[in-house]
């Protein structure tokens, strides 16, 4: 250990109590939930904004990169530290600070778990919830949701995280504290709040988040429609939207996924269907009844074999359990999976799905599709056994082709997982150098030092403090 | 005029100002010499009702967008008259923000002309997208200070089956009771004595709520939907204090915090913070884009 490193660690320890340097412990933070591994330096668990400020200031003084991390459920390597970066783990800053149930917002710390926030509202007697509901909502944090601008099945009608964040208290990379946005609707100046949401930890660290809370719907109807062709299912999705409805959720599963889920949760899914659609309409009773009727009518016109309406909360929960446990169910097929996340215009869903099946066949792999059909957000799940020689190369090659096919169809690289390291080098599929320079410019404005989570999102770190080289220890 | 021509008009040098239909109040600095005044291309490029997206030039009028979307039972949640680019660059929401959300959430993708006269794409064409940083959000309410919006993809929404205005006598206690009890009202406007309510949705649900809460039908909103008076932006909890001290009748958007006032709002920020200065340094180092516009305002 060099003198400089000792100085750095001693200085860190002066202002943050919970600090970990044991190599075995630190190694646990080498990666997030993606397959991309890096190398963590020291890990700190601040319990207050003051501790975060101290850590960031110390990093700034010593020119050390740092990575903010929540629960580490990210799938794009966004929270994977490189080159021994300091990991600032925010899970111990997990208090709900204040709630305004009338105007429907709350100030929370970044480590509050997504689902816990909604559960706390219920426990406090408020008929409110936090709308973004990623599949990892039991374990992911609000801070992580802010960093990734997370989505979820119910974002079709209610919008992604950006629409549910009113304000932020942020520690910038030099340790300065700024408040972006706030409780008032039209703060003067640029919408720095909007730019910060989805910045993947590269603009600073949010230490407080003002989240918008959403009224729980008085009536909910959940339906399952099944089809003998994926195309009929996808056409039904488009027809529902075109008819003037935006259901609360519109989710699709394909045949292999149906089989895996049914064997896992026994939700009564039809095993001979090519696709099932899970449709949820919410609101006031007359509206919900009318919408449910129209959904059923459209489905039948487009060859749905059955339209099953959940009779009670138990059946609704069972149908959702099927959807949300798809990732657990795949373990019954193969021990490993690689989950992709692209978006295509809804009208191209059937063609892109066909293309995905062809890609996967070519690489002799298996794919399950379970996705947010309403907003065209595909989640092809490649399942494999990593002990098979050469399989990872095939999984990555197929993944790259899937991403390219989605962008070629007029889609985008990611709907909710973010870019991180995983898709950093694909950014030029969607953006020109001039486009990317504009994104880099915003990064520079927030973090001129380039110390906040470097090497992520932008493919050629040509500006600010980033140095152009292949990150040491990165395995993509 | 196409996008390239617009970019050429902005060019890499000279002080350039962009105009739409000048329907919105924009405060300008006196005595700033402008070399060129430009206007963004207009016209609908693509409309996909089943994608809930519409692509159009920033110079397209909101009237034209409303007409084409209404034919397919949809609308774009941008308020007022004038152009799409104007509504976005100014970024002020309509009186139905409570129901339809802020202007910023309407923009999916933007092509803008930067200070070098180049076309830049930000955001993405789909309703869901987290590919890269959300630069599009920064353009909304930026008054053209980071670049001139040339073309956009906007999110459309279905027009509700029915939409009706009501009024009820209400003190602040009653206002908060109704605010809690009503399910997603599209607008709540309060002047200290009366609460005007817009309910959107199924006509039976609207009728049931009107009966349940003793609401009286109203022909339309109690104030001009464009809000011709001064706008104050305050925390929603501060609404009663602002109404109480106004001295005259003013209407406030309950649950939002916009107050349509008779006086300008005091204590607004006149200078940029350091992040904003760096942003402008990056996006317009010569301060040649809309240098005559007061910002922030």
XYZ file of C-alpha atoms in Angstrom:
773
model
C 0.000 0.000 0.000
C 1.448 3.313 -1.037
C 1.610 6.349 1.193
C -0.950 8.124 -1.011
C -3.398 5.256 -0.705
C -2.920 5.168 3.060
C -3.556 8.901 3.229
C -6.672 8.462 1.141
C -8.078 5.712 3.335
C -7.215 7.539 6.541
C -8.936 10.653 5.269
C -11.990 8.676 4.169
C -12.272 7.072 7.603
C -12.335 10.478 9.275
C -15.777 11.263 7.919
C -17.577 7.980 7.273
C -18.017 5.310 9.900
C -18.925 2.234 7.882
C -15.971 1.466 5.653
C -14.836 -1.871 4.236
C -11.411 -2.760 2.877
C -11.302 -6.504 3.429
C -10.626 -7.937 -0.073
C -13.200 -10.709 0.303
C -15.948 -8.263 1.260
C -14.911 -5.712 -1.332
C -14.893 -8.326 -4.097
C -18.657 -8.758 -3.603
C -19.017 -5.295 -5.115
C -17.037 -6.043 -8.278
C -20.267 -6.305 -10.261
C -23.978 -5.563 -10.231
C -26.611 -8.064 -11.426
C -25.087 -8.114 -14.920
C -22.404 -10.488 -16.143
C -19.904 -7.634 -16.281
C -17.200 -7.673 -13.647
C -14.863 -4.879 -12.652
C -12.820 -4.183 -9.534
C -13.993 -2.333 -6.451
C -11.502 -0.429 -4.311
C -12.958 0.427 -0.960
C -16.651 0.157 -0.052
C -18.385 2.718 2.151
C -21.917 2.757 3.564
C -22.780 6.387 4.335
C -25.744 6.951 6.640
C -26.197 10.665 5.950
C -25.736 13.259 3.243
C -22.817 14.646 5.291
C -21.027 11.320 5.035
C -21.665 11.206 1.283
C -20.278 14.736 0.955
C -17.178 13.753 2.929
C -16.551 10.659 0.798
C -17.070 12.504 -2.482
C -14.883 15.443 -1.388
C -12.141 13.056 -0.363
C -12.369 11.248 -3.702
C -12.238 14.589 -5.479
C -9.169 15.708 -3.535
C -7.386 12.446 -4.300
C -8.643 12.204 -7.874
C -10.332 8.875 -7.171
C -13.333 7.725 -9.203
C -16.421 6.633 -7.281
C -19.531 4.622 -8.071
C -22.839 5.125 -6.292
C -24.704 1.898 -5.783
C -28.094 0.878 -4.471
C -29.110 -2.770 -4.280
C -26.978 -3.721 -7.272
C -29.904 -5.135 -9.249
C -28.895 -3.271 -12.437
C -28.452 -5.431 -15.510
C -26.238 -3.226 -17.665
C -23.108 -2.956 -15.521
C -23.974 0.623 -14.572
C -22.924 -0.001 -10.957
C -19.909 -2.134 -11.837
C -16.824 -0.337 -10.487
C -13.748 -0.185 -12.684
C -10.101 0.323 -11.831
C -10.635 0.077 -8.092
C -13.247 2.847 -7.874
C -14.686 3.660 -4.468
C -18.120 2.090 -4.092
C -20.592 4.292 -2.237
C -23.351 1.967 -1.159
C -26.495 3.935 -0.268
C -28.657 1.139 1.114
C -28.328 2.389 4.693
C -29.823 5.756 3.766
C -33.294 4.278 3.651
C -35.650 6.582 5.488
C -38.896 8.078 4.255
C -38.320 11.641 5.455
C -41.712 13.257 4.934
C -45.003 12.545 3.214
C -47.591 14.984 1.873
C -50.564 12.663 1.275
C -52.798 15.495 0.025
C -50.506 16.822 -2.697
C -49.106 13.315 -3.117
C -45.387 13.467 -2.810
C -42.749 12.274 -0.373
C -39.113 13.095 0.308
C -37.162 9.894 0.669
C -33.546 8.820 0.954
C -32.108 6.962 -2.038
C -31.772 3.591 -0.295
C -35.519 3.136 0.278
C -36.611 -0.021 -1.537
C -39.121 0.539 -4.313
C -41.818 -1.783 -2.952
C -41.162 -0.708 0.662
C -42.099 2.840 -0.294
C -45.556 1.753 -1.463
C -45.907 -0.575 1.543
C -45.048 2.275 3.904
C -47.763 4.413 2.327
C -50.285 1.650 3.001
C -48.991 1.241 6.563
C -49.419 4.988 7.129
C -53.013 4.710 5.935
C -52.473 6.493 2.625
C -54.198 5.064 -0.441
C -51.090 5.842 -2.519
C -48.197 4.086 -4.213
C -44.974 4.775 -6.134
C -45.873 4.016 -9.751
C -42.603 2.697 -11.283
C -42.638 -1.057 -10.657
C -39.614 -2.803 -12.165
C -39.590 -6.593 -11.775
C -36.856 -6.177 -9.178
C -39.084 -3.893 -7.079
C -38.763 -6.041 -3.958
C -35.033 -5.404 -3.831
C -34.163 -2.357 -5.990
C -33.842 1.108 -4.471
C -35.464 4.419 -5.357
C -31.977 5.858 -5.929
C -31.301 3.081 -8.432
C -34.635 3.816 -10.103
C -33.589 7.468 -10.441
C -30.189 6.532 -11.877
C -31.729 4.218 -14.465
C -35.028 6.035 -15.065
C -36.611 2.657 -14.330
C -39.852 1.434 -15.791
C -42.016 -1.598 -15.138
C -45.304 -3.070 -16.363
C -47.421 -0.230 -15.003
C -45.413 2.528 -16.698
C -47.506 2.195 -19.852
C -50.208 4.444 -18.427
C -48.317 6.235 -15.662
C -44.902 6.881 -17.218
C -41.382 5.925 -16.139
C -39.441 7.182 -13.113
C -38.733 10.617 -14.617
C -42.456 11.393 -14.475
C -42.472 10.479 -10.766
C -39.486 12.456 -9.539
C -40.225 16.084 -8.660
C -36.991 17.063 -7.010
C -33.570 15.857 -5.947
C -30.875 16.807 -3.508
C -27.621 15.920 -5.223
C -23.991 15.796 -4.143
C -21.907 16.779 -7.161
C -18.513 15.223 -7.857
C -16.704 18.080 -6.089
C -18.797 17.642 -2.955
C -21.107 20.606 -3.566
C -24.772 20.077 -2.748
C -27.459 21.266 -5.157
C -31.238 20.944 -5.201
C -32.692 20.168 -8.618
C -36.393 20.712 -9.229
C -38.591 20.557 -6.151
C -42.137 20.675 -4.905
C -43.059 23.653 -7.079
C -44.218 22.760 -10.604
C -42.163 25.138 -12.738
C -38.854 26.018 -11.131
C -37.034 28.644 -13.198
C -33.961 27.660 -15.187
C -33.156 24.443 -17.019
C -34.815 21.155 -16.061
C -31.680 19.800 -14.384
C -33.883 17.363 -12.480
C -34.987 15.838 -15.773
C -31.410 15.562 -17.008
C -30.259 13.935 -13.763
C -32.886 11.165 -13.862
C -31.413 8.348 -15.942
C -27.844 9.675 -15.749
C -26.623 6.326 -14.372
C -24.634 7.793 -11.510
C -22.488 9.925 -13.811
C -23.852 13.352 -12.806
C -23.559 13.048 -9.023
C -25.201 11.219 -6.136
C -28.819 11.815 -5.123
C -29.083 11.991 -1.352
C -32.779 12.920 -1.193
C -35.513 12.297 -3.744
C -38.904 13.991 -3.877
C -41.124 11.313 -5.417
C -44.616 11.754 -6.750
C -47.146 9.348 -5.267
C -50.032 7.948 -7.282
C -53.573 7.236 -6.097
C -54.429 3.564 -5.882
C -57.123 2.805 -8.451
C -60.561 2.143 -6.981
C -61.299 -0.601 -9.527
C -58.892 -3.004 -11.192
C -59.681 -5.617 -13.808
C -57.035 -8.070 -14.922
C -57.541 -10.210 -18.001
C -55.659 -12.961 -19.731
C -56.127 -13.444 -23.478
C -54.529 -16.341 -25.318
C -53.625 -16.652 -28.980
C -52.447 -19.324 -31.405
C -50.081 -16.869 -33.058
C -47.756 -14.213 -31.665
C -48.846 -11.905 -34.487
C -52.503 -12.008 -33.389
C -51.396 -11.123 -29.865
C -49.272 -8.228 -31.078
C -52.045 -6.980 -33.391
C -54.406 -7.006 -30.418
C -51.986 -4.789 -28.490
C -51.873 -2.258 -31.332
C -55.649 -2.367 -31.796
C -56.275 -1.719 -28.094
C -54.038 1.369 -28.169
C -55.459 2.586 -31.481
C -58.988 2.307 -30.081
C -58.247 5.015 -27.526
C -57.336 3.028 -24.449
C -54.125 3.085 -22.469
C -54.467 0.100 -20.148
C -52.535 0.209 -16.874
C -50.496 -2.746 -18.160
C -50.255 -4.786 -21.374
C -47.836 -7.684 -20.999
C -47.070 -10.574 -23.310
C -45.473 -13.993 -22.914
C -44.589 -16.416 -25.711
C -45.001 -20.211 -25.815
C -41.769 -21.293 -24.156
C -42.231 -18.709 -21.437
C -45.832 -19.786 -20.829
C -44.651 -23.352 -20.379
C -41.863 -22.426 -17.971
C -44.120 -20.161 -15.911
C -47.017 -22.603 -15.781
C -44.827 -25.426 -14.545
C -43.460 -23.054 -11.903
C -46.523 -21.221 -10.520
C -49.530 -23.221 -11.839
C -51.536 -20.134 -12.767
C -53.686 -22.122 -15.230
C -51.993 -20.706 -18.343
C -52.893 -22.486 -21.599
C -49.881 -24.641 -22.477
C -50.796 -24.888 -26.163
C -50.972 -21.113 -26.737
C -48.407 -19.312 -28.889
C -48.831 -16.142 -26.836
C -50.778 -14.823 -23.886
C -51.570 -11.213 -23.165
C -52.028 -9.949 -19.641
C -54.138 -6.796 -19.742
C -54.982 -4.682 -16.728
C -57.430 -1.799 -16.813
C -57.861 0.445 -13.784
C -59.923 3.441 -12.756
C -63.496 4.205 -11.832
C -66.001 1.384 -12.165
C -67.966 2.400 -15.299
C -64.778 3.248 -17.147
C -63.107 -0.022 -16.175
C -66.162 -2.067 -17.124
C -66.409 -0.381 -20.524
C -62.694 -0.753 -21.193
C -62.657 -4.424 -20.173
C -65.522 -5.107 -22.563
C -63.720 -3.369 -25.399
C -60.481 -5.245 -24.716
C -62.367 -8.564 -24.822
C -64.171 -7.554 -28.013
C -60.929 -6.518 -29.758
C -59.206 -9.696 -28.588
C -61.976 -11.931 -29.939
C -61.998 -10.072 -33.257
C -58.266 -10.753 -33.527
C -58.690 -14.472 -32.782
C -58.138 -14.694 -29.029
C -59.227 -18.201 -28.075
C -60.229 -17.293 -24.542
C -60.565 -14.147 -22.486
C -60.136 -14.951 -18.821
C -61.077 -12.245 -16.357
C -59.628 -12.571 -12.866
C -62.637 -13.036 -10.555
C -60.969 -11.854 -7.393
C -57.772 -10.442 -5.943
C -56.377 -13.961 -5.448
C -56.726 -14.810 -9.123
C -55.342 -11.417 -10.128
C -52.352 -11.967 -7.868
C -51.827 -15.411 -9.392
C -51.816 -14.032 -12.946
C -49.330 -11.330 -11.954
C -47.237 -13.876 -10.089
C -46.963 -15.752 -13.362
C -45.745 -12.624 -15.124
C -43.386 -11.451 -12.429
C -41.840 -14.860 -11.685
C -40.906 -15.547 -15.298
C -37.265 -14.945 -14.496
C -37.346 -17.434 -11.657
C -39.162 -19.978 -13.808
C -36.420 -20.101 -16.428
C -34.122 -21.848 -13.970
C -36.190 -24.962 -14.666
C -35.027 -24.908 -18.292
C -31.357 -23.902 -18.014
C -29.275 -22.677 -15.087
C -28.228 -19.332 -16.601
C -29.934 -16.572 -18.490
C -29.089 -13.312 -20.222
C -31.893 -10.801 -20.190
C -32.076 -8.256 -22.986
C -34.028 -5.019 -23.106
C -34.794 -3.162 -26.310
C -37.791 -1.192 -27.541
C -39.361 -1.296 -30.991
C -42.325 0.598 -32.436
C -45.345 -1.521 -31.543
C -46.302 -2.073 -35.182
C -42.979 -3.877 -35.752
C -43.305 -6.213 -32.742
C -44.311 -9.331 -34.740
C -41.526 -8.885 -37.313
C -38.850 -8.227 -34.714
C -40.015 -11.217 -32.659
C -39.753 -13.417 -35.784
C -36.272 -12.034 -36.349
C -35.310 -12.807 -32.748
C -36.479 -16.419 -33.155
C -34.367 -16.707 -36.340
C -31.291 -15.203 -34.649
C -31.602 -17.536 -31.704
C -32.086 -20.584 -33.975
C -28.976 -19.638 -35.913
C -26.945 -19.592 -32.719
C -28.599 -22.802 -31.459
C -29.907 -21.122 -28.338
C -33.232 -20.988 -26.533
C -35.194 -17.792 -26.001
C -38.184 -16.948 -23.849
C -40.024 -13.736 -24.493
C -41.809 -11.978 -21.678
C -42.272 -8.283 -22.203
C -44.079 -4.984 -21.922
C -45.976 -5.268 -25.213
C -47.926 -2.059 -24.610
C -44.856 0.096 -25.020
C -42.984 -2.218 -27.394
C -40.380 -2.995 -24.729
C -38.938 -6.432 -25.551
C -37.208 -8.624 -22.995
C -35.766 -11.613 -24.864
C -34.404 -13.985 -22.249
C -31.633 -16.189 -23.617
C -31.320 -19.297 -21.456
C -28.178 -21.399 -21.379
C -25.827 -23.495 -19.319
C -22.571 -21.628 -18.974
C -20.657 -24.893 -18.458
C -21.229 -25.661 -22.140
C -18.026 -24.736 -24.029
C -18.341 -21.720 -26.322
C -21.900 -20.950 -25.259
C -21.167 -17.476 -23.836
C -19.746 -16.342 -27.142
C -22.949 -17.500 -28.871
C -25.113 -15.768 -26.266
C -23.237 -12.502 -26.770
C -23.280 -12.783 -30.566
C -27.043 -13.426 -30.556
C -27.548 -10.547 -28.125
C -25.709 -8.150 -30.379
C -27.824 -9.198 -33.354
C -31.023 -8.724 -31.317
C -29.973 -5.194 -30.343
C -29.101 -4.372 -33.955
C -32.396 -5.809 -35.250
C -34.348 -3.683 -32.769
C -32.576 -0.467 -33.707
C -32.903 -1.297 -37.421
C -36.685 -1.563 -36.897
C -36.756 2.027 -35.637
C -36.353 1.108 -32.001
C -33.955 2.001 -29.223
C -31.102 0.310 -27.348
C -32.760 0.131 -23.970
C -36.218 0.657 -22.541
C -35.442 0.429 -18.865
C -32.133 -1.285 -18.035
C -29.956 1.578 -19.217
C -26.694 1.592 -21.140
C -24.016 1.158 -18.457
C -21.120 -0.845 -19.840
C -23.310 -3.439 -21.534
C -24.546 -1.252 -24.366
C -22.015 1.559 -24.257
C -20.363 0.490 -27.467
C -23.729 0.185 -29.235
C -24.591 3.833 -28.668
C -23.333 4.747 -32.128
C -26.073 2.528 -33.613
C -28.549 5.134 -32.428
C -26.552 8.342 -32.172
C -24.108 10.209 -34.401
C -20.871 11.647 -33.039
C -22.554 15.042 -32.860
C -25.462 13.553 -30.894
C -23.057 11.867 -28.498
C -21.077 15.076 -28.067
C -24.277 16.755 -26.810
C -24.704 13.995 -24.217
C -21.048 14.299 -23.209
C -21.518 18.056 -22.862
C -24.309 17.572 -20.320
C -22.117 15.138 -18.424
C -19.326 17.744 -18.377
C -21.682 20.409 -17.054
C -22.665 18.238 -14.085
C -19.306 16.529 -13.537
C -16.330 18.319 -15.090
C -13.941 16.087 -13.121
C -15.328 12.903 -14.693
C -14.955 11.101 -11.364
C -18.613 10.099 -10.990
C -18.954 6.553 -12.340
C -16.530 6.977 -15.261
C -16.438 4.946 -18.477
C -20.183 4.260 -18.591
C -22.851 5.136 -21.187
C -20.685 7.184 -23.564
C -18.670 5.066 -26.014
C -15.617 7.256 -26.509
C -14.849 9.068 -23.316
C -13.140 11.866 -25.175
C -13.998 14.784 -22.966
C -13.730 15.985 -19.401
C -11.822 13.789 -17.009
C -12.384 10.464 -18.739
C -9.300 8.911 -20.231
C -9.602 6.897 -23.381
C -8.636 3.312 -22.701
C -10.286 -0.051 -22.320
C -11.177 -0.213 -18.649
C -8.916 -2.543 -16.774
C -10.595 -5.736 -15.688
C -13.785 -5.063 -17.606
C -15.328 -8.148 -19.058
C -18.171 -7.394 -21.372
C -38.130 24.295 -45.678
C -36.449 21.103 -44.523
C -34.272 20.452 -41.484
C -31.017 21.045 -43.328
C -32.159 24.433 -44.595
C -33.188 25.426 -41.087
C -29.766 24.365 -39.786
C -28.090 26.426 -42.526
C -30.151 29.469 -41.591
C -28.989 29.184 -37.994
C -25.447 28.608 -39.245
C -22.232 28.651 -37.213
C -21.997 32.391 -36.551
C -23.980 35.533 -35.876
C -26.612 36.249 -33.262
C -29.755 34.351 -34.141
C -33.202 34.462 -32.595
C -35.952 31.911 -33.227
C -39.642 32.797 -33.488
C -42.802 30.771 -33.728
C -46.112 32.632 -33.738
C -45.156 34.794 -30.745
C -48.323 33.815 -28.868
C -46.550 33.279 -25.538
C -45.184 35.931 -23.224
C -41.411 35.852 -23.508
C -39.397 38.536 -21.732
C -36.615 39.967 -23.885
C -33.577 42.136 -23.208
C -33.653 45.552 -24.863
C -30.815 46.655 -27.082
C -29.437 43.282 -28.139
C -28.644 43.277 -31.844
C -29.908 40.211 -33.661
C -28.392 39.283 -37.023
C -31.063 36.831 -38.121
C -34.514 35.777 -37.000
C -35.350 32.215 -38.006
C -38.416 29.976 -37.827
C -38.414 26.192 -37.551
C -39.840 23.935 -40.303
C -43.541 23.144 -40.054
C -45.694 20.204 -41.031
C -46.652 16.750 -39.802
C -44.018 14.208 -40.850
C -45.573 11.015 -39.493
C -48.514 10.155 -37.260
C -48.984 6.693 -35.801
C -52.096 6.606 -33.611
C -51.396 2.990 -32.626
C -47.919 3.982 -31.421
C -49.292 7.073 -29.680
C -46.602 9.153 -31.413
C -46.596 12.048 -33.842
C -43.564 13.485 -35.648
C -43.701 17.110 -36.768
C -41.634 20.181 -37.476
C -41.249 22.467 -34.473
C -42.917 25.239 -36.473
C -46.139 23.226 -36.853
C -49.059 24.980 -35.220
C -50.747 23.359 -32.267
C -54.000 23.847 -34.159
C -52.801 21.590 -36.948
C -51.592 18.953 -34.473
C -54.913 19.099 -32.612
C -56.891 18.676 -35.812
C -55.010 15.662 -37.148
C -54.881 13.896 -33.780
C -58.525 14.614 -32.948
C -59.534 12.823 -36.144
C -58.118 9.678 -34.539
C -59.497 10.361 -31.051
C -56.190 11.571 -29.637
C -54.510 14.775 -28.485
C -51.081 16.066 -27.544
C -50.832 17.557 -24.051
C -49.345 20.900 -25.150
C -51.359 23.971 -24.129
C -52.203 27.197 -25.839
C -51.954 28.354 -29.432
C -48.860 29.040 -31.518
C -46.348 26.376 -32.425
C -45.188 23.055 -31.044
C -41.648 24.396 -30.698
C -42.887 27.441 -28.818
C -44.912 25.353 -26.367
C -41.867 23.151 -25.700
C -39.222 25.881 -25.541
C -41.329 27.920 -23.106
C -42.435 24.780 -21.254
C -45.430 26.210 -19.401
C -48.114 23.649 -18.743
C -51.855 24.046 -19.232
C -54.499 24.257 -16.512
C -55.064 20.497 -16.861
C -51.524 19.599 -15.781
C -52.964 17.689 -12.830
C -54.592 15.290 -15.296
C -52.303 15.260 -18.319
C -48.944 15.932 -16.711
C -46.278 18.530 -17.417
C -45.257 19.613 -20.918
C -41.839 18.013 -20.468
C -43.316 14.490 -20.410
C -44.818 14.968 -23.882
C -41.479 15.127 -25.705
C -39.932 11.797 -26.757
C -37.329 12.855 -29.296
C -36.015 16.176 -30.551
C -33.813 17.187 -33.420
C -32.305 20.556 -32.646
C -29.818 22.871 -34.303
C -26.771 23.482 -32.131
C -24.528 26.542 -31.989
C -22.406 25.189 -34.854
C -25.455 24.997 -37.116
C -25.482 21.194 -36.888
C -28.515 18.948 -36.425
C -28.456 16.980 -33.170
C -30.784 14.144 -32.162
C -31.686 13.575 -28.536
C -34.146 11.190 -26.909
C -35.690 8.342 -28.857
C -38.652 7.559 -31.076
C -40.444 5.180 -28.682
C -42.579 5.970 -25.643
C -40.072 4.137 -23.483
C -36.370 4.835 -23.865
C -33.379 5.070 -21.570
C -30.678 5.029 -24.236
C -28.204 7.625 -23.042
C -28.748 10.830 -21.110
C -32.120 12.553 -21.236
C -31.017 15.683 -23.110
C -34.522 16.151 -24.563
C -35.805 17.009 -21.090
C -33.329 19.918 -20.959
C -34.715 21.505 -24.121
C -38.186 21.865 -22.601
C -38.372 25.263 -20.923
C -34.895 26.214 -22.173
C -36.158 29.188 -24.239
C -33.852 28.176 -27.081
C -30.718 28.858 -25.053
C -29.217 25.404 -25.663
C -30.275 25.036 -29.286
C -33.239 25.596 -31.581
C -35.751 22.759 -31.761
C -36.282 21.771 -35.409
C -38.374 18.588 -35.309
C -39.903 16.495 -32.557
C -41.611 13.218 -31.811
C -44.386 13.776 -29.314
C -46.437 11.389 -27.275
C -50.176 11.441 -27.975
C -52.968 10.437 -25.593
C -56.549 9.303 -26.082
C -59.179 12.019 -25.759
C -61.298 11.061 -22.749
C -64.785 9.749 -23.483
C -66.250 12.719 -21.620
C -64.885 15.829 -19.960
C -66.927 18.212 -17.813
C -66.362 21.259 -15.623
C -68.040 21.689 -12.242
C -67.916 24.167 -9.397
C -68.465 23.907 -5.679
C -68.166 26.336 -2.767
C -65.094 25.324 -0.815
C -62.774 26.643 1.855
C -59.260 25.167 2.022
C -60.366 22.310 4.293
C -63.072 21.315 1.832
C -60.580 21.658 -1.039
C -58.199 19.176 0.553
C -61.079 16.794 1.321
C -62.145 16.822 -2.334
C -58.535 16.584 -3.462
C -58.222 13.346 -1.506
C -61.615 11.927 -2.386
C -61.773 12.546 -6.147
C -60.005 9.994 -8.315
C -57.571 11.675 -10.679
C -59.435 14.899 -11.513
C -58.061 16.593 -14.647
C -58.002 20.050 -13.076
C -58.698 21.690 -9.710
C -58.801 25.503 -9.697
C -59.428 27.415 -6.466
C -59.909 31.144 -5.866
C -60.297 31.095 -2.095
C -64.055 30.551 -2.148
C -64.908 28.311 -5.042
C -63.290 25.197 -6.448
C -63.660 24.538 -10.179
C -63.176 20.912 -11.098
C -62.680 19.182 -14.432
C -63.521 15.512 -14.459
C -62.487 13.352 -17.418
C -63.572 9.789 -18.104
C -66.707 7.731 -18.521
C -69.870 9.888 -18.396
C -71.477 7.604 -15.777
C -68.469 7.960 -13.469
C -68.497 11.739 -13.927
C -72.220 11.937 -13.169
C -71.839 9.691 -10.106
C -69.034 11.847 -8.696
C -70.892 15.093 -9.382
C -73.904 13.758 -7.482
C -71.824 12.297 -4.646
C -69.899 15.506 -3.962
C -72.686 18.011 -4.726
C -70.954 19.607 -7.731
C -72.688 22.139 -9.966
C -72.068 22.023 -13.730
C -69.966 24.818 -15.229
C -69.771 25.777 -18.925
C -65.994 25.753 -19.004
C -62.903 26.716 -17.049
C -63.225 29.834 -14.864
C -60.084 31.309 -16.438
C -58.660 31.346 -19.922
C -57.042 27.977 -20.519
C -53.905 29.736 -21.765
C -53.609 31.653 -18.506
C -53.189 35.267 -19.631
C -52.152 36.590 -16.210
C -48.833 36.228 -14.421
C -47.944 32.693 -13.405
C -46.542 31.909 -10.016
C -44.932 28.574 -9.365
C -45.168 27.624 -5.682
C -45.170 24.456 -3.593
C -48.770 23.160 -3.621
C -48.919 23.481 0.173
C -48.300 27.238 -0.151
C -51.374 27.839 -2.327
C -53.701 29.086 0.488
C -51.087 31.620 1.655
C -50.568 32.970 -1.866
C -54.314 33.198 -2.488
C -54.806 34.866 0.893
C -52.199 37.546 0.255
C -53.106 38.249 -3.383
C -55.501 41.066 -2.506
C -57.524 40.359 -5.636
C -59.203 37.313 -7.067
C -56.640 34.866 -8.408
C -57.021 31.217 -9.322
C -54.599 28.527 -8.238
C -54.058 25.049 -9.625
C -54.586 22.891 -6.565
C -52.217 19.925 -6.254
C -49.925 21.527 -8.840
C -48.910 24.914 -7.439
C -49.391 27.246 -10.404
C -51.174 30.445 -9.369
C -52.625 32.613 -12.159
C -51.809 35.910 -10.525
C -52.276 39.624 -11.191
C -48.708 40.473 -10.125
C -45.367 39.055 -11.214
C -43.896 36.494 -8.839
C -41.293 38.030 -6.522
C -37.960 36.424 -5.659
C -37.469 34.548 -8.920
C -33.942 33.669 -9.821
C -32.297 36.162 -12.185
C -29.012 34.370 -12.744
C -27.922 30.923 -13.777
C -26.428 28.511 -11.261
C -22.987 27.039 -11.925
C -24.286 23.859 -13.600
C -26.430 25.979 -15.917
C -23.521 28.281 -16.750
C -21.418 25.266 -17.690
C -24.320 23.908 -19.765
C -24.571 27.142 -21.723
C -20.758 27.233 -22.026
C -20.926 23.766 -23.579
C -23.997 24.303 -25.768
C -23.578 27.920 -26.812
C -20.123 29.237 -25.878
C -20.567 32.426 -27.943
C -24.044 33.134 -26.516
C -25.393 33.506 -30.039
C -28.664 31.572 -29.685
C -31.597 33.708 -28.521
C -29.279 36.194 -26.753
C -32.228 38.606 -26.551
C -34.269 36.282 -24.334
C -34.180 36.740 -20.579
C -33.177 33.483 -18.945
C -34.119 32.220 -16.488
C -37.601 33.741 -16.624
